[in-house]
PDB file of N, CA and C and ligand atoms in Angstrom:
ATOM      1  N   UNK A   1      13.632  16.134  -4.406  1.00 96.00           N
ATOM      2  CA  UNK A   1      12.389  15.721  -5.048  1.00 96.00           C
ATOM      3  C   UNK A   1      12.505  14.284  -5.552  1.00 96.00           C
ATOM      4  N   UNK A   2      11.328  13.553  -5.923  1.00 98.00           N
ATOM      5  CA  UNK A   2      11.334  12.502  -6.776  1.00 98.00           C
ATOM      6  C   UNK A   2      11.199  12.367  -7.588  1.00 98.00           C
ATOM      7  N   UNK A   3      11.876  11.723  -8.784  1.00 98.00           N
ATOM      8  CA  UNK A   3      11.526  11.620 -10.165  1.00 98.00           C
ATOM      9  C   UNK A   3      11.096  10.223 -10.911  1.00 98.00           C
ATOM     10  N   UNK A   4      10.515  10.703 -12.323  1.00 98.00           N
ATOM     11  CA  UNK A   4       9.958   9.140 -12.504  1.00 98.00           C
ATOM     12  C   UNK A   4      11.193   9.213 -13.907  1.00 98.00           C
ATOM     13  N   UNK A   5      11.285   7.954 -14.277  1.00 98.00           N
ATOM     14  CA  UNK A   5      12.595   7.708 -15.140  1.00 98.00           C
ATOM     15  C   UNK A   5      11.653   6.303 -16.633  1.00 98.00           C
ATOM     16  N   UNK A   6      12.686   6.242 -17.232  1.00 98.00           N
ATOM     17  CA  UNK A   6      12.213   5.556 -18.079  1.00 98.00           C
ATOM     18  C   UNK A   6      10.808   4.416 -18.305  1.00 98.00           C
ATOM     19  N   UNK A   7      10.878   3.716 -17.266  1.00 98.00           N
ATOM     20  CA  UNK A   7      10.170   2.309 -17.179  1.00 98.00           C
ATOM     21  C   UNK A   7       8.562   3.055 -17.376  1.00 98.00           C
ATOM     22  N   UNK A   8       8.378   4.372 -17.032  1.00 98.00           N
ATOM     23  CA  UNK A   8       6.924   5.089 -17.175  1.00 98.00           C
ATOM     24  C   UNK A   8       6.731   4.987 -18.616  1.00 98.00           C
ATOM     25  N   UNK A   9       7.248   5.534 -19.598  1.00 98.00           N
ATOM     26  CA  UNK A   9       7.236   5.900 -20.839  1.00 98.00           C
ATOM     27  C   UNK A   9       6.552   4.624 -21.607  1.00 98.00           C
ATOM     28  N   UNK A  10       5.332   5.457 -21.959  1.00 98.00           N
ATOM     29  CA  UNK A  10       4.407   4.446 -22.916  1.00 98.00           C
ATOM     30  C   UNK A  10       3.940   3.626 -22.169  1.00 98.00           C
ATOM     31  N   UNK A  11       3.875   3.618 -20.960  1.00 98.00           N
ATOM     32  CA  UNK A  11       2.656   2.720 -19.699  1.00 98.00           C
ATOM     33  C   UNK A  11       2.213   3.623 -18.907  1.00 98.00           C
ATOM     34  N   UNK A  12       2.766   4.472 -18.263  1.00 98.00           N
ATOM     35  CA  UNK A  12       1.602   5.330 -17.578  1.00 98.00           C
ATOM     36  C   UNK A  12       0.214   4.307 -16.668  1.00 98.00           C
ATOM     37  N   UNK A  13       0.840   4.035 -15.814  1.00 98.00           N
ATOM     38  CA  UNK A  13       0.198   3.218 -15.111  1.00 98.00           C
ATOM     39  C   UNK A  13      -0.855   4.062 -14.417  1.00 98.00           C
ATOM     40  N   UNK A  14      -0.392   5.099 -13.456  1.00 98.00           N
ATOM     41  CA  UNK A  14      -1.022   6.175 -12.635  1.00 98.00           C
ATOM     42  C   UNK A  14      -1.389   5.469 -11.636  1.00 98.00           C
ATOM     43  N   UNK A  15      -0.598   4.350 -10.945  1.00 98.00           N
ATOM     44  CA  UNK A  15      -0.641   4.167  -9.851  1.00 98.00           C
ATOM     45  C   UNK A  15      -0.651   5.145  -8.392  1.00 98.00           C
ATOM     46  N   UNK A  16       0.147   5.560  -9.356  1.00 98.00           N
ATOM     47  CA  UNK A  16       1.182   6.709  -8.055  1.00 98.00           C
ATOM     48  C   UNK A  16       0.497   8.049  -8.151  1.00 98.00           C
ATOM     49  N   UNK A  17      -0.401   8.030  -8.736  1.00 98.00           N
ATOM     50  CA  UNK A  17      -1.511   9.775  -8.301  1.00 98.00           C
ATOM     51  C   UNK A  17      -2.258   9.298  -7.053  1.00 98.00           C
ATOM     52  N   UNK A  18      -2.572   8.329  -7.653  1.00 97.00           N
ATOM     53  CA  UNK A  18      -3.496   8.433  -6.007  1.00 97.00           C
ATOM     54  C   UNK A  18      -2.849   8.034  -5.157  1.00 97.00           C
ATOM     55  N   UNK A  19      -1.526   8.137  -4.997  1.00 98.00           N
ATOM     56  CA  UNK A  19      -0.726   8.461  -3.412  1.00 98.00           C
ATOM     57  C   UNK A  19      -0.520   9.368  -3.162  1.00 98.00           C
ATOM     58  N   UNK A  20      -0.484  10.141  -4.135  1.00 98.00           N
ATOM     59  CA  UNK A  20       0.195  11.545  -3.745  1.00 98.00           C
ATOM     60  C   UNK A  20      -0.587  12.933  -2.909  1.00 98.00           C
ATOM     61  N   UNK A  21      -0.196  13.050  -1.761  1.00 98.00           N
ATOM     62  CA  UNK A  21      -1.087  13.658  -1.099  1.00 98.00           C
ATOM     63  C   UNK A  21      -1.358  14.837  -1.360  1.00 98.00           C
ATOM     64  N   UNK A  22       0.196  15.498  -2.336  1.00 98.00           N
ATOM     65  CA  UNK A  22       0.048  16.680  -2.481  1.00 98.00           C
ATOM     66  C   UNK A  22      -0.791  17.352  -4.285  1.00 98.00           C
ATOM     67  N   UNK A  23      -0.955  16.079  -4.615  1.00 98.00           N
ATOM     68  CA  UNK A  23      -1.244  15.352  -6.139  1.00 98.00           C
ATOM     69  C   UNK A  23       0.160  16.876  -7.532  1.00 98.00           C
ATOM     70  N   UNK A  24       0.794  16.139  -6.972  1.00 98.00           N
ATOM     71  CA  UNK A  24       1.638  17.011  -7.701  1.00 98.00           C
ATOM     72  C   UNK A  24       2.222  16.053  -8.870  1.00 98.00           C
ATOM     73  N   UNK A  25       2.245  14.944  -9.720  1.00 98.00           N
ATOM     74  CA  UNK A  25       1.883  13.924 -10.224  1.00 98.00           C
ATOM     75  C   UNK A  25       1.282  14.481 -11.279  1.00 98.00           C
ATOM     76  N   UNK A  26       1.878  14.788 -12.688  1.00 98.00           N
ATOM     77  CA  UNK A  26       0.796  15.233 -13.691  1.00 98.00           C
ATOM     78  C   UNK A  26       1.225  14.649 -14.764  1.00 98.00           C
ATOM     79  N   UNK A  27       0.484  14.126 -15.858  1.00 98.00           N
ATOM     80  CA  UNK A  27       0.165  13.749 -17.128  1.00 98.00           C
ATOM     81  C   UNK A  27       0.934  14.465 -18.116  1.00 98.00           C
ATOM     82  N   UNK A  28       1.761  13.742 -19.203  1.00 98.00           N
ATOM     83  CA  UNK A  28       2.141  14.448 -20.420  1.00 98.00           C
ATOM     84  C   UNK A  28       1.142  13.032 -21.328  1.00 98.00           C
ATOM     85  N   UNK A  29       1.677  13.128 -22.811  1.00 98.00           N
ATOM     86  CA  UNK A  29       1.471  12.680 -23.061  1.00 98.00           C
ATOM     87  C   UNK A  29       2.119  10.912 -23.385  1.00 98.00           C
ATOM     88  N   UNK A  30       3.360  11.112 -23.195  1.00 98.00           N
ATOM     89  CA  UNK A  30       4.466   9.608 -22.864  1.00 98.00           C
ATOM     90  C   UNK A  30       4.352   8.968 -21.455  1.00 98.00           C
ATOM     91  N   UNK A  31       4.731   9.514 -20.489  1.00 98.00           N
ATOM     92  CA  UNK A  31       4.832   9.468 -19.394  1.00 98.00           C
ATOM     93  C   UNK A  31       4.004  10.285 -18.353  1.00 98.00           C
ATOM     94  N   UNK A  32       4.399  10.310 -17.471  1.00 98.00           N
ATOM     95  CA  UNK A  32       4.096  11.068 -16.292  1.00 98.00           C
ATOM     96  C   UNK A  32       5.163  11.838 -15.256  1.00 98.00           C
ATOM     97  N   UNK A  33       5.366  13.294 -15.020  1.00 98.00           N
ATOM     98  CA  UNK A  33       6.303  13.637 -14.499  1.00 98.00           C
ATOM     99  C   UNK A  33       5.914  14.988 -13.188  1.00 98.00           C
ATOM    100  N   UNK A  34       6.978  14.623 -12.144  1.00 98.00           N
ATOM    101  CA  UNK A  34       6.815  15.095 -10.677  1.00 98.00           C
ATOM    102  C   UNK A  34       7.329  16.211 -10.852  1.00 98.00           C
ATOM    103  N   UNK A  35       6.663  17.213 -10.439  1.00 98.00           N
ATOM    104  CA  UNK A  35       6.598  18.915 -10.170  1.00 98.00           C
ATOM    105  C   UNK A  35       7.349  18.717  -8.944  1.00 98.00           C
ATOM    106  N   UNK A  36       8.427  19.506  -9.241  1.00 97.00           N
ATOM    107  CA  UNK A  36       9.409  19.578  -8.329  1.00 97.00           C
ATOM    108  C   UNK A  36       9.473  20.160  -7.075  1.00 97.00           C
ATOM    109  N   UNK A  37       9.096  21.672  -7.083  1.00 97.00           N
ATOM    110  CA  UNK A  37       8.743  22.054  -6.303  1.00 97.00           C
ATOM    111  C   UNK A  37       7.741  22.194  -5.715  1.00 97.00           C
ATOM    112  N   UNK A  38       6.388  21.172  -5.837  1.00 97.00           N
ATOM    113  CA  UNK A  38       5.103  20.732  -4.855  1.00 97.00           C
ATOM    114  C   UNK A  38       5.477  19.496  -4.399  1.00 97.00           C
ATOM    115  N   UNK A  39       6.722  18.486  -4.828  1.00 98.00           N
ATOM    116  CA  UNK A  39       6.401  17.199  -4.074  1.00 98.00           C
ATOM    117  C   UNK A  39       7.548  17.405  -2.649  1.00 98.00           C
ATOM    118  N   UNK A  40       6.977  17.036  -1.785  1.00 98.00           N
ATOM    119  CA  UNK A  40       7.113  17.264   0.030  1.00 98.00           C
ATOM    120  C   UNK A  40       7.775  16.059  -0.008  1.00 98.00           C
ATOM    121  N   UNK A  41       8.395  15.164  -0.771  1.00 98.00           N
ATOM    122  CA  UNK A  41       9.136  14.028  -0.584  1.00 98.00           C
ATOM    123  C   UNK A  41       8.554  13.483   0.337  1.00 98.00           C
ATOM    124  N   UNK A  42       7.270  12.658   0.581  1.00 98.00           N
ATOM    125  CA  UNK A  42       6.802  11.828   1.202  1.00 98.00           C
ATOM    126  C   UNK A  42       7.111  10.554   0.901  1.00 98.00           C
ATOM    127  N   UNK A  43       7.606   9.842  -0.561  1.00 98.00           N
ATOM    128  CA  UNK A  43       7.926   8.735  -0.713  1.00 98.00           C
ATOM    129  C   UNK A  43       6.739   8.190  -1.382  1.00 98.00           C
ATOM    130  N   UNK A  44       5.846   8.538  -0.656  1.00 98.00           N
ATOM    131  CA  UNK A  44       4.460   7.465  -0.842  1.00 98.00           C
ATOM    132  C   UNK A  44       4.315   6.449  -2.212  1.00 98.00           C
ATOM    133  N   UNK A  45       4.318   8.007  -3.383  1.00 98.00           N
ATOM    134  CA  UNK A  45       4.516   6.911  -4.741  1.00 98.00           C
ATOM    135  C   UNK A  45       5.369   5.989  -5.255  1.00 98.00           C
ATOM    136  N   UNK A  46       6.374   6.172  -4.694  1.00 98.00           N
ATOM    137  CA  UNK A  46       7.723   5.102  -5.313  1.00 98.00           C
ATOM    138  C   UNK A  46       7.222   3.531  -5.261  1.00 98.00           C
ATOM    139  N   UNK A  47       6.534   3.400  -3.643  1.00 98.00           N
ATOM    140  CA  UNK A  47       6.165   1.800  -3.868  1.00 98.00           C
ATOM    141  C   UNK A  47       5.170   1.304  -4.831  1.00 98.00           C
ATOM    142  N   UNK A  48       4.547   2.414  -4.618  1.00 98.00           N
ATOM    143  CA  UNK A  48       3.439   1.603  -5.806  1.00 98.00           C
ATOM    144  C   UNK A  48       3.760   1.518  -7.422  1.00 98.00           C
ATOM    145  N   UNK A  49       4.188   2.073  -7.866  1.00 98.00           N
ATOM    146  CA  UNK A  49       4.922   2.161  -9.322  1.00 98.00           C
ATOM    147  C   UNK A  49       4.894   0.486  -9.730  1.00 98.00           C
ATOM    148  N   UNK A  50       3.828   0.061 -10.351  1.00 98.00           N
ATOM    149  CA  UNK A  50       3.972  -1.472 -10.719  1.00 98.00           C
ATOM    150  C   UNK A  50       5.450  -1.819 -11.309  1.00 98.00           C
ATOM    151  N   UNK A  51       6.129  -0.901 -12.564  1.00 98.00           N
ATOM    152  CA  UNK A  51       7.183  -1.170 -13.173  1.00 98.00           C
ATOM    153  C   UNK A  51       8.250   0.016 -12.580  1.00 98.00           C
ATOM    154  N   UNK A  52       8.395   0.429 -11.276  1.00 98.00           N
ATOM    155  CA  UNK A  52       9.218   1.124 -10.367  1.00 98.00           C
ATOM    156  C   UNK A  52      10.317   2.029 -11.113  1.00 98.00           C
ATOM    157  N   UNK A  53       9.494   2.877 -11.819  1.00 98.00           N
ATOM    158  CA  UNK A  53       9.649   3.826 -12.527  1.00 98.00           C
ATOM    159  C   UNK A  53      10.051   5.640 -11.526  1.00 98.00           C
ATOM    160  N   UNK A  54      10.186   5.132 -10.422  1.00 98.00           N
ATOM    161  CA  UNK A  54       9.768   6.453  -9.433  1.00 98.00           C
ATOM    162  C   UNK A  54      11.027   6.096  -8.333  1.00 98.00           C
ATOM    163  N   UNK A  55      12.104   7.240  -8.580  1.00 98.00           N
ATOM    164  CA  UNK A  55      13.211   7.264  -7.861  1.00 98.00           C
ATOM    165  C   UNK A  55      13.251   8.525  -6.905  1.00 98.00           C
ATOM    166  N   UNK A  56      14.289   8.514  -5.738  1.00 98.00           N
ATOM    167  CA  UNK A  56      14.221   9.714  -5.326  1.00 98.00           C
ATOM    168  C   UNK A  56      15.261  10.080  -5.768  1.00 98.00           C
ATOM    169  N   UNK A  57      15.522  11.166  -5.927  1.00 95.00           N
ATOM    170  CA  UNK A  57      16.743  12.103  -7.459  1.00 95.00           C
ATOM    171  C   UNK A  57      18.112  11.515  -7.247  1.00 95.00           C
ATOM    172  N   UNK A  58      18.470  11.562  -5.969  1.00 96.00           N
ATOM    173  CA  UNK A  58      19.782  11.039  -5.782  1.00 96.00           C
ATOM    174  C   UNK A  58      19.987   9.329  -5.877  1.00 96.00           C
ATOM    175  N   UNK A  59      18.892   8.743  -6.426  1.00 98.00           N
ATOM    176  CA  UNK A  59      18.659   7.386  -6.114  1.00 98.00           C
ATOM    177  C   UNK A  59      18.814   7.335  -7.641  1.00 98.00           C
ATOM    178  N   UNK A  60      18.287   7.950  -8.732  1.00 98.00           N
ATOM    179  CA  UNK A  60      18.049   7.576 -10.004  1.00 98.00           C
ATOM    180  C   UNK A  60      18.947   7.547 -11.009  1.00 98.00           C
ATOM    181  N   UNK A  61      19.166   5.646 -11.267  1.00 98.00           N
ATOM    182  CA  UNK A  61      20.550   5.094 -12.254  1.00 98.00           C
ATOM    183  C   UNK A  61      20.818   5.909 -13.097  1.00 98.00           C
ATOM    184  N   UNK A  62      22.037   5.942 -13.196  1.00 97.00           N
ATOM    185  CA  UNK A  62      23.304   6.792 -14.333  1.00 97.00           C
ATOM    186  C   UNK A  62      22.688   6.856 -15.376  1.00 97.00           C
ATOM    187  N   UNK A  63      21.737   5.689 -15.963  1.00 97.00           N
ATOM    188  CA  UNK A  63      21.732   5.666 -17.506  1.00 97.00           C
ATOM    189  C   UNK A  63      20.235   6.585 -17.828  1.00 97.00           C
ATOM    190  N   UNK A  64      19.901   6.616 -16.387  1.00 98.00           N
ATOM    191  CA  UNK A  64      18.494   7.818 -16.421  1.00 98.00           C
ATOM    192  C   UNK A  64      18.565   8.685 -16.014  1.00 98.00           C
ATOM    193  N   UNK A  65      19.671   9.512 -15.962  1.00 97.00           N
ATOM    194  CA  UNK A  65      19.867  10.890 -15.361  1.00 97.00           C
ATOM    195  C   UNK A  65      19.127  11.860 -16.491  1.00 97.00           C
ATOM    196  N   UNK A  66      19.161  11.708 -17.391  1.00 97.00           N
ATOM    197  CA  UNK A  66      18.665  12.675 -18.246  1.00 97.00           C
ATOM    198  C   UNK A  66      16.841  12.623 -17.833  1.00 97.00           C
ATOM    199  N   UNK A  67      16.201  11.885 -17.084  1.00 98.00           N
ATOM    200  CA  UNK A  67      15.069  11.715 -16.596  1.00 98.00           C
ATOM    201  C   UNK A  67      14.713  12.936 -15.426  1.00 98.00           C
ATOM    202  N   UNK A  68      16.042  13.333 -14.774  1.00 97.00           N
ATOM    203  CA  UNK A  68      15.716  14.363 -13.691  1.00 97.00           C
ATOM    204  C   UNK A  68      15.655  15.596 -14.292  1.00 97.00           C
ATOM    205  N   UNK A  69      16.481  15.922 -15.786  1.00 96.00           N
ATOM    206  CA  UNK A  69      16.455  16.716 -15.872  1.00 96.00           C
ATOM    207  C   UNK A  69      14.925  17.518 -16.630  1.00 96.00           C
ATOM    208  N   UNK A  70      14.569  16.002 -17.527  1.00 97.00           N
ATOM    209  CA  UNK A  70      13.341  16.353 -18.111  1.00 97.00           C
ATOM    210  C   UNK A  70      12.462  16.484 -16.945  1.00 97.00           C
ATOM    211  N   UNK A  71      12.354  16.042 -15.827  1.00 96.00           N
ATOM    212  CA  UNK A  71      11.435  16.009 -14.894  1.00 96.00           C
ATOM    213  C   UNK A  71      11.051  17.365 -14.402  1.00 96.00           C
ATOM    214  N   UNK A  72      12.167  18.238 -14.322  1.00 96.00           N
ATOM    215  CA  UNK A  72      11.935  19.673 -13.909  1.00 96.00           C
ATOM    216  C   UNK A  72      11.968  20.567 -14.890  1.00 96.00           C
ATOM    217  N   UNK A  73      12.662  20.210 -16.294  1.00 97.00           N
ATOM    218  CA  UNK A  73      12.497  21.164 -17.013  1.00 97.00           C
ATOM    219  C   UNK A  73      10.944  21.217 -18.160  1.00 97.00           C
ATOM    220  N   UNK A  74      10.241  19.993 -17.804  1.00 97.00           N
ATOM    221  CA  UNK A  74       8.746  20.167 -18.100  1.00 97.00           C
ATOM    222  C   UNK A  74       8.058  21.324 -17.581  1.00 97.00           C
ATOM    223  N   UNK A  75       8.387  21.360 -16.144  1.00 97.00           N
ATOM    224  CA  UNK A  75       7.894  22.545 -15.523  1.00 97.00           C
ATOM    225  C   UNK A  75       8.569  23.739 -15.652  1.00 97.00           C
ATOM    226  N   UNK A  76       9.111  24.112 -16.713  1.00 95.00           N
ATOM    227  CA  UNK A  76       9.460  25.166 -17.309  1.00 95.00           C
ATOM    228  C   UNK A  76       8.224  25.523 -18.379  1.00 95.00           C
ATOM    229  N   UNK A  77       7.565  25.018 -18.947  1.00 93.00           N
ATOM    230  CA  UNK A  77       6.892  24.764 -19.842  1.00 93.00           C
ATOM    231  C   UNK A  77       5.357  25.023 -18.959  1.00 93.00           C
ATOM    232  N   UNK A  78       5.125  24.294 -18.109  1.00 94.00           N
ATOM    233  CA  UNK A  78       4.365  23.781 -17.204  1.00 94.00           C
ATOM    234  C   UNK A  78       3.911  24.982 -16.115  1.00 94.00           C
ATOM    235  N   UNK A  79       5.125  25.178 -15.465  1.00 96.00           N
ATOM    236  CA  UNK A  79       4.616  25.749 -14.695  1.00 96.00           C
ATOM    237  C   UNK A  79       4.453  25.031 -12.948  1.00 96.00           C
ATOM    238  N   UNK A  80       4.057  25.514 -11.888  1.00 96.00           N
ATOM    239  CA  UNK A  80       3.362  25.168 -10.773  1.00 96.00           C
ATOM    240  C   UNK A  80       2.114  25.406 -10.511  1.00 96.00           C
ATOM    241  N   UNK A  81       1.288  24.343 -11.224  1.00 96.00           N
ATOM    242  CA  UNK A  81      -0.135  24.638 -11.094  1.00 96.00           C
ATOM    243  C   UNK A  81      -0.815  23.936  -9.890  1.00 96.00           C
ATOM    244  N   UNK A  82      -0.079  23.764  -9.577  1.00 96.00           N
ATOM    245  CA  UNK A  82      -0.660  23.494  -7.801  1.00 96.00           C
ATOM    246  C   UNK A  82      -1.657  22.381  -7.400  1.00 96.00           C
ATOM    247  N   UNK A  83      -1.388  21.539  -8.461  1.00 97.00           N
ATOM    248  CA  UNK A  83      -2.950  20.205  -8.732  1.00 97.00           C
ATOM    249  C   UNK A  83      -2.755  19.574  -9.843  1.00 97.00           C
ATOM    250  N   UNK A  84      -2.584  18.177 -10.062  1.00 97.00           N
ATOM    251  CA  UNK A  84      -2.780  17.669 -11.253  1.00 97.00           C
ATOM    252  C   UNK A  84      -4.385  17.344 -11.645  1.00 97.00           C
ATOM    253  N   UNK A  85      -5.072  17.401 -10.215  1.00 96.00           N
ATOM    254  CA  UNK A  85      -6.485  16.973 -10.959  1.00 96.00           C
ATOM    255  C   UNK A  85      -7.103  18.254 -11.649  1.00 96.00           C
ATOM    256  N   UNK A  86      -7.371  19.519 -11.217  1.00 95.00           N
ATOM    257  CA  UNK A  86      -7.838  20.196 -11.910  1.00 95.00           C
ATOM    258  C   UNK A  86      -6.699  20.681 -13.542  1.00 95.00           C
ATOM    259  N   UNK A  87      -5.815  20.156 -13.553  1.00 96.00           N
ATOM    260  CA  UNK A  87      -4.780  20.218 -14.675  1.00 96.00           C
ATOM    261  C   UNK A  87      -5.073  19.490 -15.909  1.00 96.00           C
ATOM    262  N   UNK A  88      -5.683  17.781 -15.602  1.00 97.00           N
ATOM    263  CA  UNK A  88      -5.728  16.661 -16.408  1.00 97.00           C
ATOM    264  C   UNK A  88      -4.492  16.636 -17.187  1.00 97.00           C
ATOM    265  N   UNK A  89      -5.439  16.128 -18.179  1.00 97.00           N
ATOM    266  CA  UNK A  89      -3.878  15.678 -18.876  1.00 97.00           C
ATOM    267  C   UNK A  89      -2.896  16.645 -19.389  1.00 97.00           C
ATOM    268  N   UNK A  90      -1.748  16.952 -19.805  1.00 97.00           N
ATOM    269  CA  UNK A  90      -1.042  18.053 -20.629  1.00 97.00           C
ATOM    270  C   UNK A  90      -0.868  17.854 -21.865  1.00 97.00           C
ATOM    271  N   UNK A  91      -1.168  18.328 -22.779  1.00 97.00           N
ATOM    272  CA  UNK A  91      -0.668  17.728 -24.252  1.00 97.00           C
ATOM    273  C   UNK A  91       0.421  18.400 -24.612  1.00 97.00           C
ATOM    274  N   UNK A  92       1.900  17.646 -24.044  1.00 97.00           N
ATOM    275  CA  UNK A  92       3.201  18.115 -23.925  1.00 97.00           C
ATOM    276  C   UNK A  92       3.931  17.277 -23.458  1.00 97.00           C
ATOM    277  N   UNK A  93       4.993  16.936 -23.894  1.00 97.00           N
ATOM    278  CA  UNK A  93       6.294  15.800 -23.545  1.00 97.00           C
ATOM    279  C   UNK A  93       7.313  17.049 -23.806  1.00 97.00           C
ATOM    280  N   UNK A  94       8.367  16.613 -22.514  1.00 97.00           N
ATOM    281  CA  UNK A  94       9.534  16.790 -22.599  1.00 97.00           C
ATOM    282  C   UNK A  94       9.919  16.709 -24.153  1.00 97.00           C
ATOM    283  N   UNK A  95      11.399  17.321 -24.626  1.00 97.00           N
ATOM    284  CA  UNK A  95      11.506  17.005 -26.369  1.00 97.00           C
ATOM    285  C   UNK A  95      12.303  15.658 -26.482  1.00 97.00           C
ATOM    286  N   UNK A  96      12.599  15.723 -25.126  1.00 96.00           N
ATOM    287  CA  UNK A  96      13.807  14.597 -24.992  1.00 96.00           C
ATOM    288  C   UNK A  96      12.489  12.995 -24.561  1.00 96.00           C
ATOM    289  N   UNK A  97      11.861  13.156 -24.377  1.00 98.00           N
ATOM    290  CA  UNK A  97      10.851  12.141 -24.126  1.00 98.00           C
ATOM    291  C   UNK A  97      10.098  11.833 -25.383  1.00 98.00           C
ATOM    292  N   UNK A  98       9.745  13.288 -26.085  1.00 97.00           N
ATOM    293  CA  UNK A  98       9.094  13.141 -27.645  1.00 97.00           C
ATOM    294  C   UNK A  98       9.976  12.616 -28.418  1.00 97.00           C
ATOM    295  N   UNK A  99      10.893  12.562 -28.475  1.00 98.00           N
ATOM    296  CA  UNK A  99      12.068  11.892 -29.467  1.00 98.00           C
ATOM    297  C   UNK A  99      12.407  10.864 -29.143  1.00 98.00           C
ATOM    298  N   UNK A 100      11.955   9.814 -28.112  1.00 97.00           N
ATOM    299  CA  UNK A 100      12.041   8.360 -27.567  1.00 97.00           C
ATOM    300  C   UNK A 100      11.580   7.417 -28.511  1.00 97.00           C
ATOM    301  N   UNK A 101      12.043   6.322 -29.175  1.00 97.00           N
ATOM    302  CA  UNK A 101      11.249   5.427 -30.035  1.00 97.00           C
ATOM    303  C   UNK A 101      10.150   5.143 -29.276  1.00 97.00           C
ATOM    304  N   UNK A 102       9.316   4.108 -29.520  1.00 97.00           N
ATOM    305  CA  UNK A 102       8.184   3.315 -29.038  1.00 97.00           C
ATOM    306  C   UNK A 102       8.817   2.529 -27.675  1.00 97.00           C
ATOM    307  N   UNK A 103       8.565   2.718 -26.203  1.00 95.00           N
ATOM    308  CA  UNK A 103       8.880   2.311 -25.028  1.00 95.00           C
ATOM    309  C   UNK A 103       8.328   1.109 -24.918  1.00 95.00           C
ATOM    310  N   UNK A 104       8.907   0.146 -24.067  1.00 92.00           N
ATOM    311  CA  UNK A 104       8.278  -0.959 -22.991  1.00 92.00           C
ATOM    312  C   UNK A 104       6.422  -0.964 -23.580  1.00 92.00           C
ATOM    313  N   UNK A 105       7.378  -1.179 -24.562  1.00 84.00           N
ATOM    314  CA  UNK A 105       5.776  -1.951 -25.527  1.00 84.00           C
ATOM    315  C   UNK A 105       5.539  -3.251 -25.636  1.00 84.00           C
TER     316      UNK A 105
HETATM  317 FE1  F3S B 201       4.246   5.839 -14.483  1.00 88.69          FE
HETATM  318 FE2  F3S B 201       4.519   4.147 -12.553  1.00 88.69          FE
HETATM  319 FE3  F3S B 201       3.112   6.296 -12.162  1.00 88.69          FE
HETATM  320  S1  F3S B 201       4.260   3.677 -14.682  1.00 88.69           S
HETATM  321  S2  F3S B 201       2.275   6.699 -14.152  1.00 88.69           S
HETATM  322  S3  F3S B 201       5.279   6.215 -12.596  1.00 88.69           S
HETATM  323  S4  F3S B 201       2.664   4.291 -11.369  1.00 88.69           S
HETATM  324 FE1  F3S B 202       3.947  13.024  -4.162  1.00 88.69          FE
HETATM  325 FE2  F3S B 202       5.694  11.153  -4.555  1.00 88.69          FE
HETATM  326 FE3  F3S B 202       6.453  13.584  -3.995  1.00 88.69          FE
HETATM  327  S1  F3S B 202       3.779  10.929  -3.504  1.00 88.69           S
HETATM  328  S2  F3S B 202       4.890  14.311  -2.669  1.00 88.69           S
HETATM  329  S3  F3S B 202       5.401  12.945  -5.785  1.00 88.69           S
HETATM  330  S4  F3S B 202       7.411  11.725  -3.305  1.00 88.69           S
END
């Protein structure tokens, strides 16, 4: 799968929904994080990521590993709801994302 890692947090650009074909791409309230088991690893979003926040798992730096893990364990919480558009936003962060000072402000 792909994950998004720090550089998202507190910008939330949402470049990268509208690549996603499978729109598996959903909203917390810090960031934005990839449902693991709906993204088909197409790639598509990684380029567009203005501040290239969007790795593929085995790609994503040492000092953001804790990013893969929040990435899937949201969807513990979350769930596979099969759509971020009919989802909107989530009012829910990872705890490890809620406990982040103020990001790339
Ligand atoms: Fe975040 Fe980049 Fe998408 S900033 S919302 S991962 S385009
Ligand atoms: Fe979607 Fe990116 Fe995966 S575009 S399918 S989240 S690689």
């Amino acid at each position: 799968t792909y994950t998004i890692a720090e550089p998202c947090v507190d910008v939330l650009d949402k470049a990268c929904i509208e690549e996603c074909p499978v729109d598996c791409i959903y909203e917390g309230n810090r960031m934005l994080y990839i449902q693991p088991d709906e993204c088909v690893d197409c790639g598509a979003c990684e380029p567009v990521c203005p501040v290239e926040a969007i790795f593929y798992e085995d790609d994503v730096p040492d000092e953001w590993s804790e990013y893969v893990t929040a990435n899937i364990d949201f969807f513990n919480e979350v769930g596979s709801p099969g759509g971020a558009a009919k989802t909107g936003k989530i009012d829910y962060d990872h705890p490890f994302i809620k406990a982040l000072p103020p990001m790339n402000t």
